[in-house]
Structures are given as C-alpha cells and as structure tokens.
Tab-separated table of C-alpha atoms in Angstrom:
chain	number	residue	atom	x	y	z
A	1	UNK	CA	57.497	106.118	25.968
A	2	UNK	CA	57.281	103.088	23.693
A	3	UNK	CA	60.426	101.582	24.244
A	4	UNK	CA	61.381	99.854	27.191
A	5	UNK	CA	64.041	101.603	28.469
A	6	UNK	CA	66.773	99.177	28.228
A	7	UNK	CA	66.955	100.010	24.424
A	8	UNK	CA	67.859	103.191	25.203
A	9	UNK	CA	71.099	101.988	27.747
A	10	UNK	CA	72.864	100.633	24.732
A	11	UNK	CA	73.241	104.057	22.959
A	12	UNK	CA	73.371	106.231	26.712
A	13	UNK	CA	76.961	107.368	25.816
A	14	UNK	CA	75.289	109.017	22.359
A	15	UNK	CA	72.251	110.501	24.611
A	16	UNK	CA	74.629	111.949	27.285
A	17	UNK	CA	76.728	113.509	24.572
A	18	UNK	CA	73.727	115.673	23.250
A	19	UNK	CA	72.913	116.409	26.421
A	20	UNK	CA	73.976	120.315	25.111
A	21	UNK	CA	71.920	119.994	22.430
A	22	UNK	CA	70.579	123.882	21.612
A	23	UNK	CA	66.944	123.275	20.885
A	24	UNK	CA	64.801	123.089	24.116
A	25	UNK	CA	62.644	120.344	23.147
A	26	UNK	CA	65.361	117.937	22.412
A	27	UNK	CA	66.912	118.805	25.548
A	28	UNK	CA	63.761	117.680	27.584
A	29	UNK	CA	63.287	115.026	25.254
A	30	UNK	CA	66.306	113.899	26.424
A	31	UNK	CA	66.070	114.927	30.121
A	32	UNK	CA	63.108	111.770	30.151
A	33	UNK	CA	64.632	109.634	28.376
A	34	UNK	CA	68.245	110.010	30.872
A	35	UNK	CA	65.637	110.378	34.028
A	36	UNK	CA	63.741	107.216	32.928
A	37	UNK	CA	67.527	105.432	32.379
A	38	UNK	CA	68.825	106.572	35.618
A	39	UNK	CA	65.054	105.319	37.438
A	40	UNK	CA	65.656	101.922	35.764
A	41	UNK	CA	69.757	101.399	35.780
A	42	UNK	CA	71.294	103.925	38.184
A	43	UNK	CA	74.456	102.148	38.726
A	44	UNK	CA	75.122	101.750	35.319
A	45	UNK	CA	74.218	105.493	34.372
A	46	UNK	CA	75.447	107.380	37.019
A	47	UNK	CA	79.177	106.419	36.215
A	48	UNK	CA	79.137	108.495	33.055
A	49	UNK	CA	76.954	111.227	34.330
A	50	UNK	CA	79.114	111.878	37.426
A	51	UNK	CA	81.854	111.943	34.790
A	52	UNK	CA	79.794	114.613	32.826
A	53	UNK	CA	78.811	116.815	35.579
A	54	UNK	CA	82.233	117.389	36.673
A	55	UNK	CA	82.905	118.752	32.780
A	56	UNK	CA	85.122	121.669	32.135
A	57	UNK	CA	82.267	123.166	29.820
A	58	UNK	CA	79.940	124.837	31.606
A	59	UNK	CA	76.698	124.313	30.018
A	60	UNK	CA	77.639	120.394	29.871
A	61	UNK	CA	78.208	120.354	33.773
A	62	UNK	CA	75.411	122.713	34.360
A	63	UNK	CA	72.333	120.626	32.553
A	64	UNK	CA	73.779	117.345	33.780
A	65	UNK	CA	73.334	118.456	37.105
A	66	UNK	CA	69.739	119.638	36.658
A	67	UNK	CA	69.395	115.970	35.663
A	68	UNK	CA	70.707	114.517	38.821
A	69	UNK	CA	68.501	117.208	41.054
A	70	UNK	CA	65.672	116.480	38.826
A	71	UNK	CA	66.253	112.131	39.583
A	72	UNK	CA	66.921	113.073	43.138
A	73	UNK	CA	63.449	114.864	43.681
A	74	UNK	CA	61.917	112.400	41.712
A	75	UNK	CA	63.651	108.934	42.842
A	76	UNK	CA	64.863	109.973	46.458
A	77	UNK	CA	66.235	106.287	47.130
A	78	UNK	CA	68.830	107.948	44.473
A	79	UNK	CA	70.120	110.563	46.425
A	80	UNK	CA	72.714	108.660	48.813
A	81	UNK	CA	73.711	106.695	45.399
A	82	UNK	CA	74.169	110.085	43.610
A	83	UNK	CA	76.127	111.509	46.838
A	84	UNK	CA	78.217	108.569	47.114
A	85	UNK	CA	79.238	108.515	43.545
A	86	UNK	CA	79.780	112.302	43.590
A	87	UNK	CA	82.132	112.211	46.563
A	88	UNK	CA	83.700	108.933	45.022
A	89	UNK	CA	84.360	110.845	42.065
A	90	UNK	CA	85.812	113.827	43.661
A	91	UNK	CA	88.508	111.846	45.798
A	92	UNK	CA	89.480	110.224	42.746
A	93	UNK	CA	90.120	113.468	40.779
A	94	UNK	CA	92.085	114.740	43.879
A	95	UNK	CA	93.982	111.433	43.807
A	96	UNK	CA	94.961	111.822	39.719
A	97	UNK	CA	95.888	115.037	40.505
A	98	UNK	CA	98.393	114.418	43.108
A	99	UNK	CA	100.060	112.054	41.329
C-alpha cells in the first residue's frame, strides 16, 4: 500500500507469473496488488491477463479469472474493456488456428 502503483507495472509480467503461487496469503497479496494495477493501467494489464486466463493450466486460468470478476465487481467501467479484450482475444486464437 506504500508504493504507488506504477512501481509495481514494471515487474507485472513477474507478479502475473506467481499468480499460482501455493500459499494463500501470497496469492491475495498478489490479487491487490494485480486489482490495484488493473484499477490504475487496465489497458496495459489486461493484455497479459487475457493472455493468462485463456492458459492451458487450469489453476493459472482459473485464479486469473477470479481476478478479472473480482476488478469487474469492483471497477464496473472495466467490464466492457474486459469483454472486449476477451472476445478480441478469442477471434484471434480462432484466427491462429485456422491458419
């Protein structure tokens, strides 16, 4: 809560990547620090979490997406920016894989 949250974008890719991290605490630890990113610098977060919600590993895919339902609840001028990026993200996967 002490640091502004734009020391915490330049090392998102490391937070995201723990986001399976086994211990509860550091997992809600976490879950602020990604919510408090995604309040502050959704375009610039939501990229990699899309990417990380549509994981092949379950648990990965599973808590990322209780992250985006927790920011939608909590920052509702999210959720058409969260549903555009998902859908976005899906046509693009169906693209890759027709080609």
């Amino acid at each position: 809560e002490k640091l502004p949250p734009y020391q915490y974008l330049v090392v998102f890719s490391q937070i995201i990547s723990r986001v399976c991290h086994p211990n509860t605490e550091v997992f809600a630890t976490l879950k602020d620090i990604i919510l408090k990113l995604l309040q502050h610098y959704p375009q610039q977060c939501l990229w990699m979490m899309i990417a990380v919600s549509k994981s092949t590993l379950k648990p990965r895919a599973y808590r990322c997406k209780d992250i985006l339902d927790t920011a939608k609840r909590n920052y509702t001028d999210l959720v058409k920016l969260i549903k555009d990026l998902n859908h976005l993200s899906d046509n693009l996967l169906d693209v890759c894989s027709y080609y």
